[in-house]
XYZ file of C-alpha atoms in Angstrom:
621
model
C 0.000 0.000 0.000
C 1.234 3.583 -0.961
C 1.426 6.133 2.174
C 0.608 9.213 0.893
C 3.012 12.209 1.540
C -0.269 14.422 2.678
C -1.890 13.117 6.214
C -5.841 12.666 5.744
C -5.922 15.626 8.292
C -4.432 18.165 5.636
C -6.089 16.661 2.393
C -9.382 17.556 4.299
C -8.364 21.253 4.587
C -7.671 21.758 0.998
C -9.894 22.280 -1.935
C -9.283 19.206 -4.533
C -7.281 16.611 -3.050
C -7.338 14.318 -5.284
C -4.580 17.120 -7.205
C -1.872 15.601 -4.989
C -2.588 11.716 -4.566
C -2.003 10.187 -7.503
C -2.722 6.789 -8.511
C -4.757 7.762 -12.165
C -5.930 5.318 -14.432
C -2.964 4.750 -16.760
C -0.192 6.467 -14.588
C 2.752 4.548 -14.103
C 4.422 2.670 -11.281
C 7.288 1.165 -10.909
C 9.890 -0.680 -7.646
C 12.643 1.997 -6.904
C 14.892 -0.141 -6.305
C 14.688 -1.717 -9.616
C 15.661 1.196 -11.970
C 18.709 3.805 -11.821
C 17.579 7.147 -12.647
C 14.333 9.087 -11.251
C 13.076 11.477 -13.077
C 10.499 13.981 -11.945
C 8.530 16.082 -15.013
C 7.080 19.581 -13.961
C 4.548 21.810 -15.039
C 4.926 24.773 -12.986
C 1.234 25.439 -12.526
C -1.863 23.834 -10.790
C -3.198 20.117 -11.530
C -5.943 20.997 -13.970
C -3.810 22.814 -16.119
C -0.503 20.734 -16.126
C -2.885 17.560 -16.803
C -3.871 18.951 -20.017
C -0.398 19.491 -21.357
C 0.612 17.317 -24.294
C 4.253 17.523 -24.416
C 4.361 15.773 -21.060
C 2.145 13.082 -21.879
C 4.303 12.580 -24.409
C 7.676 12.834 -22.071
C 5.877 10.756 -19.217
C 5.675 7.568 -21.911
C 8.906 8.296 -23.710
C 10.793 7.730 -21.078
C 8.856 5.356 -18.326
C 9.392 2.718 -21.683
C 12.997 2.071 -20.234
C 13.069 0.054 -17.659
C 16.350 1.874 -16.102
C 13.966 4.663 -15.578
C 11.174 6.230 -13.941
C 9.490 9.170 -14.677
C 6.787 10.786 -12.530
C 4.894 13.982 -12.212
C 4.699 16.915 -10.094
C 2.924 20.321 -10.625
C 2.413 23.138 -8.457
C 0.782 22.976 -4.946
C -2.356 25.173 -5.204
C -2.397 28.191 -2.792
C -4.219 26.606 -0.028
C -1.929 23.758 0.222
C 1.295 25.894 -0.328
C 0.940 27.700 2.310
C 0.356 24.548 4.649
C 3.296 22.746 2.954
C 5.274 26.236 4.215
C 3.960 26.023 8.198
C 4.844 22.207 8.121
C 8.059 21.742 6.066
C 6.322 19.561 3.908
C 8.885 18.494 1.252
C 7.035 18.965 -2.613
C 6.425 15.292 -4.002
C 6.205 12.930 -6.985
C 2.682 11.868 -7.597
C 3.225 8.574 -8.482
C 5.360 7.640 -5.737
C 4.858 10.338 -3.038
C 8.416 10.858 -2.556
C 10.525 14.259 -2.149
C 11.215 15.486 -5.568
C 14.647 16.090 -3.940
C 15.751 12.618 -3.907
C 15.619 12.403 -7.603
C 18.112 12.479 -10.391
C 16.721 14.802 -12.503
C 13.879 17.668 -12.166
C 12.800 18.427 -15.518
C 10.262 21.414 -15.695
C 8.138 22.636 -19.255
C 8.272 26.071 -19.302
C 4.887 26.715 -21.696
C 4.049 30.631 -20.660
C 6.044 33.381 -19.078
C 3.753 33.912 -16.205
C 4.578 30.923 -14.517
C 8.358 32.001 -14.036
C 7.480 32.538 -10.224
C 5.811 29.606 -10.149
C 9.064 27.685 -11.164
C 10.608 29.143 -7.886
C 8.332 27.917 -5.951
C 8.580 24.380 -7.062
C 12.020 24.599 -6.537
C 11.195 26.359 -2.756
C 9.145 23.530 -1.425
C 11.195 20.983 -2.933
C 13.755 22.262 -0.544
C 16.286 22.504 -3.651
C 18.213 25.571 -3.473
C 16.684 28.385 -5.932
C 20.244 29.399 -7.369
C 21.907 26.879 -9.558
C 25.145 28.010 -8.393
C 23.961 26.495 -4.468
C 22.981 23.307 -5.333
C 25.498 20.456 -4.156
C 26.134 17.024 -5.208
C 22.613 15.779 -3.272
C 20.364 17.819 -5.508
C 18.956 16.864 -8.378
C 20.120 18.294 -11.939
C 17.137 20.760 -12.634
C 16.303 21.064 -16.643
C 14.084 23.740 -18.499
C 12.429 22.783 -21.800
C 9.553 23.955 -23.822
C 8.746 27.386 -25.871
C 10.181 29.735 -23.424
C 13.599 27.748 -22.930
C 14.229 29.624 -26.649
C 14.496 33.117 -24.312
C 16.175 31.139 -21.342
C 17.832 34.002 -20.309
C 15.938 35.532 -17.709
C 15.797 31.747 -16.023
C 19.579 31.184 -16.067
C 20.464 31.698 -12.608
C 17.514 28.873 -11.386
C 18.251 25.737 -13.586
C 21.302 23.701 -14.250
C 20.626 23.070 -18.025
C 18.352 23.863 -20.937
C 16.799 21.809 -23.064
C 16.313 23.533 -26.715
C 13.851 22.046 -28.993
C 11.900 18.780 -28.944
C 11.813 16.451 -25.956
C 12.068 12.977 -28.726
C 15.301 13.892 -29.450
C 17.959 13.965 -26.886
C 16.710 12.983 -23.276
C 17.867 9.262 -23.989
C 21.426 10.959 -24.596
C 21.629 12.788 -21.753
C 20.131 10.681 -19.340
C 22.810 7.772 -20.083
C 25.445 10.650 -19.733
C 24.270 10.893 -16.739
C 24.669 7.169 -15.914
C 27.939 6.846 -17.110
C 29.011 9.534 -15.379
C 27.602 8.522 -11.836
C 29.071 5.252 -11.691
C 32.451 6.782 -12.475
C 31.746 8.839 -9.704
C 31.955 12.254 -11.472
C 30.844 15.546 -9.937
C 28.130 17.416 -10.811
C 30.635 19.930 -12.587
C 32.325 17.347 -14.668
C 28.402 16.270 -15.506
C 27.103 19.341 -16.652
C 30.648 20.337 -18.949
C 30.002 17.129 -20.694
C 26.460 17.771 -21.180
C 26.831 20.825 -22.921
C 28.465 18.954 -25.694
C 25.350 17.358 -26.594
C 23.261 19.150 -29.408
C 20.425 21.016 -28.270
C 21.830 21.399 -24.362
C 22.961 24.556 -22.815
C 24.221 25.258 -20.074
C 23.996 28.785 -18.379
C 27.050 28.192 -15.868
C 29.183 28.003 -18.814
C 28.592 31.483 -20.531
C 29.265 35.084 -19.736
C 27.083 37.755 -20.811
C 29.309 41.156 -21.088
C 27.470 44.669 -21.442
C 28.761 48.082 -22.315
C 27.920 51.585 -20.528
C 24.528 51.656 -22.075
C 23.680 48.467 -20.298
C 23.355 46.301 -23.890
C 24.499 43.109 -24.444
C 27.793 43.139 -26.040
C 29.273 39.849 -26.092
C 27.784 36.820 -24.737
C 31.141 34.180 -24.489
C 31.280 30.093 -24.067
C 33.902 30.211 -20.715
C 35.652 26.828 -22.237
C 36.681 25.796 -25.512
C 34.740 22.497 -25.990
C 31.658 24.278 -24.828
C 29.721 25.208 -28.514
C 28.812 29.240 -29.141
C 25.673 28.061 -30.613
C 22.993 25.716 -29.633
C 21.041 24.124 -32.055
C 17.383 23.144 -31.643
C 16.867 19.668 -31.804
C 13.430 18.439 -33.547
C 11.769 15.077 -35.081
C 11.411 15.192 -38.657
C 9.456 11.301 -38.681
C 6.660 12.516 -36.543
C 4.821 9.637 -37.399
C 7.569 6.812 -36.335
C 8.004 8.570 -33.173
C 6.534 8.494 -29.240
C 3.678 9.316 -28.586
C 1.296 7.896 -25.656
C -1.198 5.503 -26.567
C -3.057 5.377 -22.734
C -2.346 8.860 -21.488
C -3.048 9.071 -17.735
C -6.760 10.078 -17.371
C -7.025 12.924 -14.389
C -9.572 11.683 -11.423
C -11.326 15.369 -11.785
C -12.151 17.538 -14.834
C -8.907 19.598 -16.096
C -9.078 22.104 -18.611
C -8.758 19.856 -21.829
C -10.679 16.943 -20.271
C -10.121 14.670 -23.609
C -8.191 12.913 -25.862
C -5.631 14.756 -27.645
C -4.718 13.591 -30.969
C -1.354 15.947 -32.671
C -1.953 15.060 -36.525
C 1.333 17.964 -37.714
C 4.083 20.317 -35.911
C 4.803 23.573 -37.023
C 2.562 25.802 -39.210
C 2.632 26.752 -43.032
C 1.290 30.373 -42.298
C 4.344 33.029 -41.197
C 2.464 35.020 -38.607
C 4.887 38.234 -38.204
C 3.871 38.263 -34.600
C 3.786 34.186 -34.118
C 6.648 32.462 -32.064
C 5.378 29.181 -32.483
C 5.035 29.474 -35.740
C 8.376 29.831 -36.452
C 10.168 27.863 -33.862
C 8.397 24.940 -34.933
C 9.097 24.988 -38.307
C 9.001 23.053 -41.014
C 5.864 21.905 -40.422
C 5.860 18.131 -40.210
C 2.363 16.197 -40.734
C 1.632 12.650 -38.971
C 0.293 10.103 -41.462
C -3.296 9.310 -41.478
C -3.094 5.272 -40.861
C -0.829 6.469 -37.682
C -3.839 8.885 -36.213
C -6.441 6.243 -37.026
C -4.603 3.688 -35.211
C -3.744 6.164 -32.333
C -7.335 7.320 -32.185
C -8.933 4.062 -31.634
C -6.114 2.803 -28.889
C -6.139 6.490 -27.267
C -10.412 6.171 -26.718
C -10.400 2.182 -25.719
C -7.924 3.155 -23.118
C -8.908 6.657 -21.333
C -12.508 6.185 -21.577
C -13.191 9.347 -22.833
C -15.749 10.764 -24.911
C -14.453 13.528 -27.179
C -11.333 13.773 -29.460
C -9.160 16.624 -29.970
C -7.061 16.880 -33.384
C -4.170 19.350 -32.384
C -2.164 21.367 -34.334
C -1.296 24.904 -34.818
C -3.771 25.367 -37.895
C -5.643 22.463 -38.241
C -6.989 23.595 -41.414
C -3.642 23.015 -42.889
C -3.341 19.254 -42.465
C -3.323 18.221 -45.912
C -5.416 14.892 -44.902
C -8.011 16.811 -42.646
C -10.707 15.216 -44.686
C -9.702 11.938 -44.454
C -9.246 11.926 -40.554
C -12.117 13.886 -39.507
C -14.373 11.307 -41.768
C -12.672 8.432 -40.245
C -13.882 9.514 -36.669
C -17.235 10.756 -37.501
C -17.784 7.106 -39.266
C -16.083 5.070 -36.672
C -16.601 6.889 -33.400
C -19.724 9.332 -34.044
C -22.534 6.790 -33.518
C -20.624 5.880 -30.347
C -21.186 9.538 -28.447
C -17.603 10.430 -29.068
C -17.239 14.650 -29.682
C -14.319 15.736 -31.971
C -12.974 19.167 -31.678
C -11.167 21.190 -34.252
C -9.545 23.622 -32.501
C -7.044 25.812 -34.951
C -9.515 26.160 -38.155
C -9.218 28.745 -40.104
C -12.974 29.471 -41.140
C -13.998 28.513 -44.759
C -16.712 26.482 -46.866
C -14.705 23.201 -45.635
C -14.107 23.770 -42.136
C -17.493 25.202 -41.686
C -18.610 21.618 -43.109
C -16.669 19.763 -41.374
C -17.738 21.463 -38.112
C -21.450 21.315 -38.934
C -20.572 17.473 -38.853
C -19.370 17.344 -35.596
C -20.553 20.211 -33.502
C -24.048 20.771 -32.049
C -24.440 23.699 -34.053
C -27.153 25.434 -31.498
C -24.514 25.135 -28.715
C -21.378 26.176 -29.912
C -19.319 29.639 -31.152
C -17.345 29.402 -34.046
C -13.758 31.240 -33.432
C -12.099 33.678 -36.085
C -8.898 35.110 -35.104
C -8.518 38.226 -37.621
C -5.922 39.908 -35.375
C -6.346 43.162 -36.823
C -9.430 45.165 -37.676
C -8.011 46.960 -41.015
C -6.843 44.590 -44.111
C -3.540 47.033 -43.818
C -2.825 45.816 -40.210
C -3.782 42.360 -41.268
C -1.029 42.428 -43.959
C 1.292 43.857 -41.821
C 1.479 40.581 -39.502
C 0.929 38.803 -42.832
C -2.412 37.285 -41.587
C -3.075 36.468 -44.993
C -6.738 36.766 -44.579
C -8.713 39.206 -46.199
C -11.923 41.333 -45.145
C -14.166 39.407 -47.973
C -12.749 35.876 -46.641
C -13.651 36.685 -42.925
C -17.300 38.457 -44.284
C -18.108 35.356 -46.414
C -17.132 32.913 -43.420
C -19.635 34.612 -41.150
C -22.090 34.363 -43.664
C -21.344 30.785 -44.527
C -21.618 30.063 -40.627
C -24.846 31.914 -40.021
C -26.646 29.921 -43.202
C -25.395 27.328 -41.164
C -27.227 27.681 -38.399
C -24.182 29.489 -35.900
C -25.361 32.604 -34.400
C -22.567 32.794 -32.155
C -18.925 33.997 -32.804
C -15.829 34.900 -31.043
C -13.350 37.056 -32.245
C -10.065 37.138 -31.272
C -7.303 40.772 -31.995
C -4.118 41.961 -30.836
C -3.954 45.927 -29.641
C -0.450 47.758 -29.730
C 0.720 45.763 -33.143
C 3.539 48.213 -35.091
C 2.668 50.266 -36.616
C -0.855 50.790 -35.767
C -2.974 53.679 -36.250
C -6.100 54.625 -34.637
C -8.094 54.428 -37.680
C -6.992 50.652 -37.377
C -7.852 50.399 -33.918
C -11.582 51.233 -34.499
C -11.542 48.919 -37.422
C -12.397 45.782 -34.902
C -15.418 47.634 -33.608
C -16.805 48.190 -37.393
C -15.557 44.712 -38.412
C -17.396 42.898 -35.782
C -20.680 45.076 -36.690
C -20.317 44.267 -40.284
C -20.056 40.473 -39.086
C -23.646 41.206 -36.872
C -25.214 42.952 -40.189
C -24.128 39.379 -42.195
C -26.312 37.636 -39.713
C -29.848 40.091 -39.931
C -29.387 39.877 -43.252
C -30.717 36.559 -43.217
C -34.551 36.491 -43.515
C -36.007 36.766 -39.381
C -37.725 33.337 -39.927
C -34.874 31.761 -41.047
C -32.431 33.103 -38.038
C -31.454 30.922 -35.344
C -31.798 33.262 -32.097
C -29.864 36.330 -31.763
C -27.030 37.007 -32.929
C -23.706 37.063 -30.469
C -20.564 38.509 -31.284
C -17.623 38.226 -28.396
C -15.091 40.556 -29.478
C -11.707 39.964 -27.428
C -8.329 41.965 -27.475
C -5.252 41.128 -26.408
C -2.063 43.143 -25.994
C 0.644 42.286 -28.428
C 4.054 41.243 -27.027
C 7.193 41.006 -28.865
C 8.507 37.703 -28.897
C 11.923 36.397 -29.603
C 12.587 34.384 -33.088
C 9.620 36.647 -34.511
C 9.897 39.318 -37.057
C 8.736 41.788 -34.594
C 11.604 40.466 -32.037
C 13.008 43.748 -32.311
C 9.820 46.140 -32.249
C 8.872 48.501 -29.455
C 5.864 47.788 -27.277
C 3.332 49.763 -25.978
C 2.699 51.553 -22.212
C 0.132 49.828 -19.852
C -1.394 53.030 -20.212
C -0.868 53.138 -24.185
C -2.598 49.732 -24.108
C -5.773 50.515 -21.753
C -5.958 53.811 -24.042
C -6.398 51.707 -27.157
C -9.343 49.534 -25.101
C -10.867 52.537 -24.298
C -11.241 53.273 -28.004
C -12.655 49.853 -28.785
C -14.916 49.902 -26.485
C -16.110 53.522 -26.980
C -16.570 52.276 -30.991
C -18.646 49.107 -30.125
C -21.212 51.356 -28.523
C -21.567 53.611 -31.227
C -21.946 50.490 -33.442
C -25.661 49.582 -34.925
C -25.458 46.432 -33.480
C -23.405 47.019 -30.310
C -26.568 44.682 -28.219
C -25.554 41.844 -30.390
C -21.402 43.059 -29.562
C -19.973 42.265 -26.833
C -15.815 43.692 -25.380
C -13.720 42.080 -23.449
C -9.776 43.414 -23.196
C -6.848 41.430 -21.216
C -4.808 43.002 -18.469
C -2.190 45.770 -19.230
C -0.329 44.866 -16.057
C 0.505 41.212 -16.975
C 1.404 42.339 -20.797
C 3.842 44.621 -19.469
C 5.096 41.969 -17.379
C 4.906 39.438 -19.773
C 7.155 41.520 -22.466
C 9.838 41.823 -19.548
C 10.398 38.165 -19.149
C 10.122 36.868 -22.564
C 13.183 39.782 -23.365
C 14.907 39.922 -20.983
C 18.614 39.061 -20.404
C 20.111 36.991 -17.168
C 19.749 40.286 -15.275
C 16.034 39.951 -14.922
C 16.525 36.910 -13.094
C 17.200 39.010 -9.700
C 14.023 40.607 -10.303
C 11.859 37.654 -10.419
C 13.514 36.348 -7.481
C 12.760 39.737 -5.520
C 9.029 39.554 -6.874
C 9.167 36.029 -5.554
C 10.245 36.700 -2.032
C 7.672 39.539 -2.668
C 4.841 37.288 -2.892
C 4.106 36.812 -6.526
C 2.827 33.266 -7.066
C 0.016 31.872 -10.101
C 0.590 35.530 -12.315
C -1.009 33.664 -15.311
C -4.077 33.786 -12.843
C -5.886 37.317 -12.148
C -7.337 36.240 -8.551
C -3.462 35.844 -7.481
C -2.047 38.126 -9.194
C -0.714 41.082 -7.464
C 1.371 43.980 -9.638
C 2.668 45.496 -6.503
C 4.826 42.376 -6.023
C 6.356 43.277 -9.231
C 6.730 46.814 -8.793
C 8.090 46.514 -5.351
C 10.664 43.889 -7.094
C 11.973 46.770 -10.203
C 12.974 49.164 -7.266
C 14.719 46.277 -5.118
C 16.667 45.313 -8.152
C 17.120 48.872 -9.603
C 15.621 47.373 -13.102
C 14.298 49.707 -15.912
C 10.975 48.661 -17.470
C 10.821 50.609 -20.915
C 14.653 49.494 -21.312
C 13.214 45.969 -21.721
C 9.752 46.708 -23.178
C 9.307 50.120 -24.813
C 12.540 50.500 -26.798
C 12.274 49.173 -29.946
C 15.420 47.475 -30.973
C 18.119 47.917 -33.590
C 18.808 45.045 -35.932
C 22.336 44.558 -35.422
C 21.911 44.433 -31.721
C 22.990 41.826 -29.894
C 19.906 40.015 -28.637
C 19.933 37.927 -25.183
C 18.765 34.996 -27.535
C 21.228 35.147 -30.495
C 23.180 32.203 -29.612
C 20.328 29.811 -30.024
C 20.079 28.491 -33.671
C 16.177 27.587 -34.437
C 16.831 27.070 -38.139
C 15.001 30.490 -39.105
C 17.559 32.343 -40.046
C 18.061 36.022 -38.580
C 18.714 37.521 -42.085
C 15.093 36.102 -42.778
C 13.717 37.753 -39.841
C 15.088 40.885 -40.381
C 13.638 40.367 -44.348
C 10.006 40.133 -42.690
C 10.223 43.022 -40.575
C 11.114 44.852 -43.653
C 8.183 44.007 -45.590
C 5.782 44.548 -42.138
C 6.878 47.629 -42.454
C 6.509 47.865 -46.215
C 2.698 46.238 -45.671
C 3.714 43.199 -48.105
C 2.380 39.950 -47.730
C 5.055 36.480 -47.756
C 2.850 33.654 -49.581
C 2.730 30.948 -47.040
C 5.173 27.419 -47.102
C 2.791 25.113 -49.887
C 2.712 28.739 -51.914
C 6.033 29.722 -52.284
C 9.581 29.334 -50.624
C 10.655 32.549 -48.407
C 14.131 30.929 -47.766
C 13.335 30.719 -44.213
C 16.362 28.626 -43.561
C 14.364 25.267 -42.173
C 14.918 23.473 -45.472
C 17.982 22.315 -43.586
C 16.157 19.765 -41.900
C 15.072 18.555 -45.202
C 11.852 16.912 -45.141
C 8.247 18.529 -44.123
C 6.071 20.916 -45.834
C 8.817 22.473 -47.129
C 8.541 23.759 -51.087
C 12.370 24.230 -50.949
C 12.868 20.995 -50.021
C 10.933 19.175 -52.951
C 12.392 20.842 -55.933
């Protein structure tokens, strides 16, 4: 029997226990003494969120199929049990096993969103692992960080041992008998960590120095030994159909956010979105092959028990064999009561189809994502959708039967105007006047428009890496004008406005560029308070702003400054197969308002045709 690391008296204190115990259908366990490396995988944030995270599934079965090792999960303690954990020097734990994440080998955390970054602290805090990399000794585990924001992982350097840059299929096998090796020669963590760097795709923070001039930029960033490389490379799977990938993910005891299946049918997307990280540090786009997702599909349902289906992808629209799956699980699992989703589709004749196959049409909004409110903006990012496309979408939905939409746009994109601004307030009210154009008898209710800003950040490995971003107050400024031009709007009953926080934003475009010297801050904020920022019931600004004084750290020298081109970024040693000379090309042409055709159009000379294979047009002449 399994003692739990929480005493019955605690789990009846604190809201969702069954967050901490473990024991899901499907999760693994295996005798300690039986393997030789532990391996704990992290999502820094609560249960129901971390449970709905792909890329650890996919980690969890990847690497529990060795029998030398075993892989468990932690995430982070919500506040209620934090805070006990804190009065009773509770030690953080595995949930499989219940056992101090300290006693493991390796403490490998995703790091999916910015906001979290305090969150990673406090993982580190409870499991009694000292926060600075530099304190750890030979007892602690090696702590990794991997996922999207490991391509910035600048501000995180002080906190983790090693980086992991690209895709988890890759290299964990290499490292982890490194690692092996290594211990039963009795080598220190040091000697562990300077052989690790010379594996593709790791990098080690410990091993560079960042210089800066009297301006406080970045002005040589230096490997401190020879054999350690200047550039990391990210490391991806161009066979992502002969690959891992989990065929009886663990099934959560309560509902988490995506409370289904999730089926990945491609990688990467075709589209160049100027303002997009993903979509370019996931290219080339790489497609799974139908017999592979029918397979999955049917092993994935018979052994969760659930009853809907996710196909996941950054634009689903763009799987080139969307047809041929999405018939496949309306014929095989439809009559069954099994839902598909189709998150990611862009809206046209076929998607709208396709959805009116699977979706309860009466129940559910249909999602366009426009961005911008003026065709200029819109070519700007290189949306590379036009005002008639997104018109005769609505109208196609509407004759449908949908009488609900969400629309999704970005405020404080360069080189906006204010004309552009009030463009999303006249767009969505041309959208309403598609629906009463349809005869009163044949409408299906009233019509409901969501209209939903966010605030653009800059991200690194984007064309717009090096543009300036706006104020909080520039931001809740250009909300103010939205909303001011939805009421004037001759459907603004049918409208609705909702606008993201300006505080997080701000916060948001510190972290993802910033250079090792924001690490004090977030440390400060930390011993401030700030825990959960992705979450606007915890999140507390003060913490933050109390933290920029401690640390003497200057806001707009991070956020509001747009860069020059040929400075040296905090980033630029990370290769991600985009080249910067294509970057630069695409900020040009933002600027210029031109339009790049996307991948299956026309070659941009991107630079991921090295990888050769994918949806790559370079690749295949």
């Amino acid at each position: 029997m399994r003692k739990l690391a929480l005493s019955d008296e605690i789990l009846l204190k604190i809201e969702k226990p069954a967050r901490y115990i473990g024991n899901e259908v499907n999760s693994i366990v295996k005798d300690v003494s039986e393997i030789d490396v532990r391996f704990a995988m992290c999502f820094p944030d609560v249960y129901e969120i971390g449970m709905s995270h792909l890329g650890i599934q996919i980690l969890y079965d990847m690497l529990n199929r060795r029998d030398d090792i075993y892989c468990e999960r932690v995430y982070s303690p919500w506040t209620d049990l934090d805070r006990i954990m804190r009065e009773e020097h509770i030690p953080l734990f595995a949930l499989e096993s219940q056992d101090p994440i300290k006693q493991f080998d390796f403490l490998g955390i995703t790091i999916q969103y910015e906001m979290c970054y305090t969150n990673i602290l406090q993982i580190l805090d409870l499991s009694q692992i000292p926060i600075l990399s530099k304190d750890r000794t030979e007892e602690d585990p090696i702590v990794i960080g991997g996922g999207p924001c490991a391509y910035n992982p600048e501000p995180l350097a002080d906190f983790f041992d090693l980086f992991y840059i690209g895709e988890g299929e890759t290299q964990y096998f290499a490292l982890i008998d490194l690692y092996k090796k290594m211990k039963q020669e009795k080598k220190t963590r040091a000697e562990f960590l300077r052989s690790a760097a010379q594996i593709p795709g790791i990098y080690v923070p410990s091993l560079y120095e960042a210089s800066y001039d009297e301006h406080g930029m970045l002005c040589a960033f230096t490997p401190k030994y020879e054999e350690v490389p200047k550039k990391i490379e990210k490391q991806i799977v161009m066979d992502v159909t002969n690959t891992y990938y989990p065929k009886a993910p663990v099934v959560p005891f309560i509902k988490v956010t995506q409370d289904r299946v999730v089926l990945e049918i491609q990688r990467g997307c075709i589209r160049g979105c100027r303002f997009c990280q993903a979509g370019m540090l996931y290219r080339p786009t790489r497609e799974r092959s139908l017999e592979m997702l029918k397979e999955y599909a049917y092993e994935m349902l018979k052994n969760t028990g659930h009853e809907e289906i996710s196909l996941s992808s950054l634009s689903s629209s763009d799987y080139s064999d969307l047809e041929g799956i999405v018939n496949f699980l309306i014929e095989e699992f439809g009559k069954k009561g099994v839902n598909i989703s189709l998150p990611s589709l862009r809206i046209d004749a076929f998607s709208l189809d396709v959805m009116s196959k699977v979706q309860d049409v009466k129940k559910s909004s249909l999602t366009f994502a426009p961005e911008a409110g003026s065709q200029r903006l819109r070519d700007v990012i290189n949306k590379g959708l036009t005002e008639e496309v997104i018109l005769d979408g609505a109208k196609e939905a509407f004759d449908g039967g949908w009488n609900k939409v969400k629309l999704y746009f970005m405020l404080g994109l360069p080189t906006e105007t204010e004309d552009d601004i009030k463009e999303i307030a006249h767009l969505a009210d041309r959208i309403a006047r598609r629906y009463y154009e349809i005869p009163k008898d044949k409408r299906n209710g009233k019509c409901q428009i969501t209209v939903s800003t966010s605030f653009f950040v800059p991200k690194p490995f984007t064309p717009f890496q090096w543009a300036a971003m706006n104020t909080k107050d520039q931001f809740l400024g250009k909300a103010k004008i939205v909303n001011h031009e939805v009421k004037d709007q001759l459907n603004h009953k049918s409208i609705r406005y909702n606008w993201h926080e300006a505080d997080v934003t701000v916060l948001e475009g510190l972290l993802a560029r910033g250079d090792r010297r924001v690490g004090k801050t977030i440390l400060a904020a930390y011993k401030n308070g700030a825990l959960y920022d992705a979450w606007s019931e915890t999140f507390h600004y003060e913490y933050w702003q109390k933290a920029f004084s401690q640390t003497d750290l200057d806001l707009d020298f991070y956020t509001t400054r747009e860069r020059d081109v040929q400075e040296l970024l905090p980033w630029d040693f990370i290769d991600i197969g985009v080249t910067k000379k294509f970057l630069q090309r695409e900020w040009e042409r933002a600027k210029q308002e031109n339009v790049t055709p996307n991948c299956r159009m026309k070659c941009s000379g991107c630079g991921a045709a090295q990888y050769k294979g994918g949806v790559c047009i370079e690749n295949q002449n």
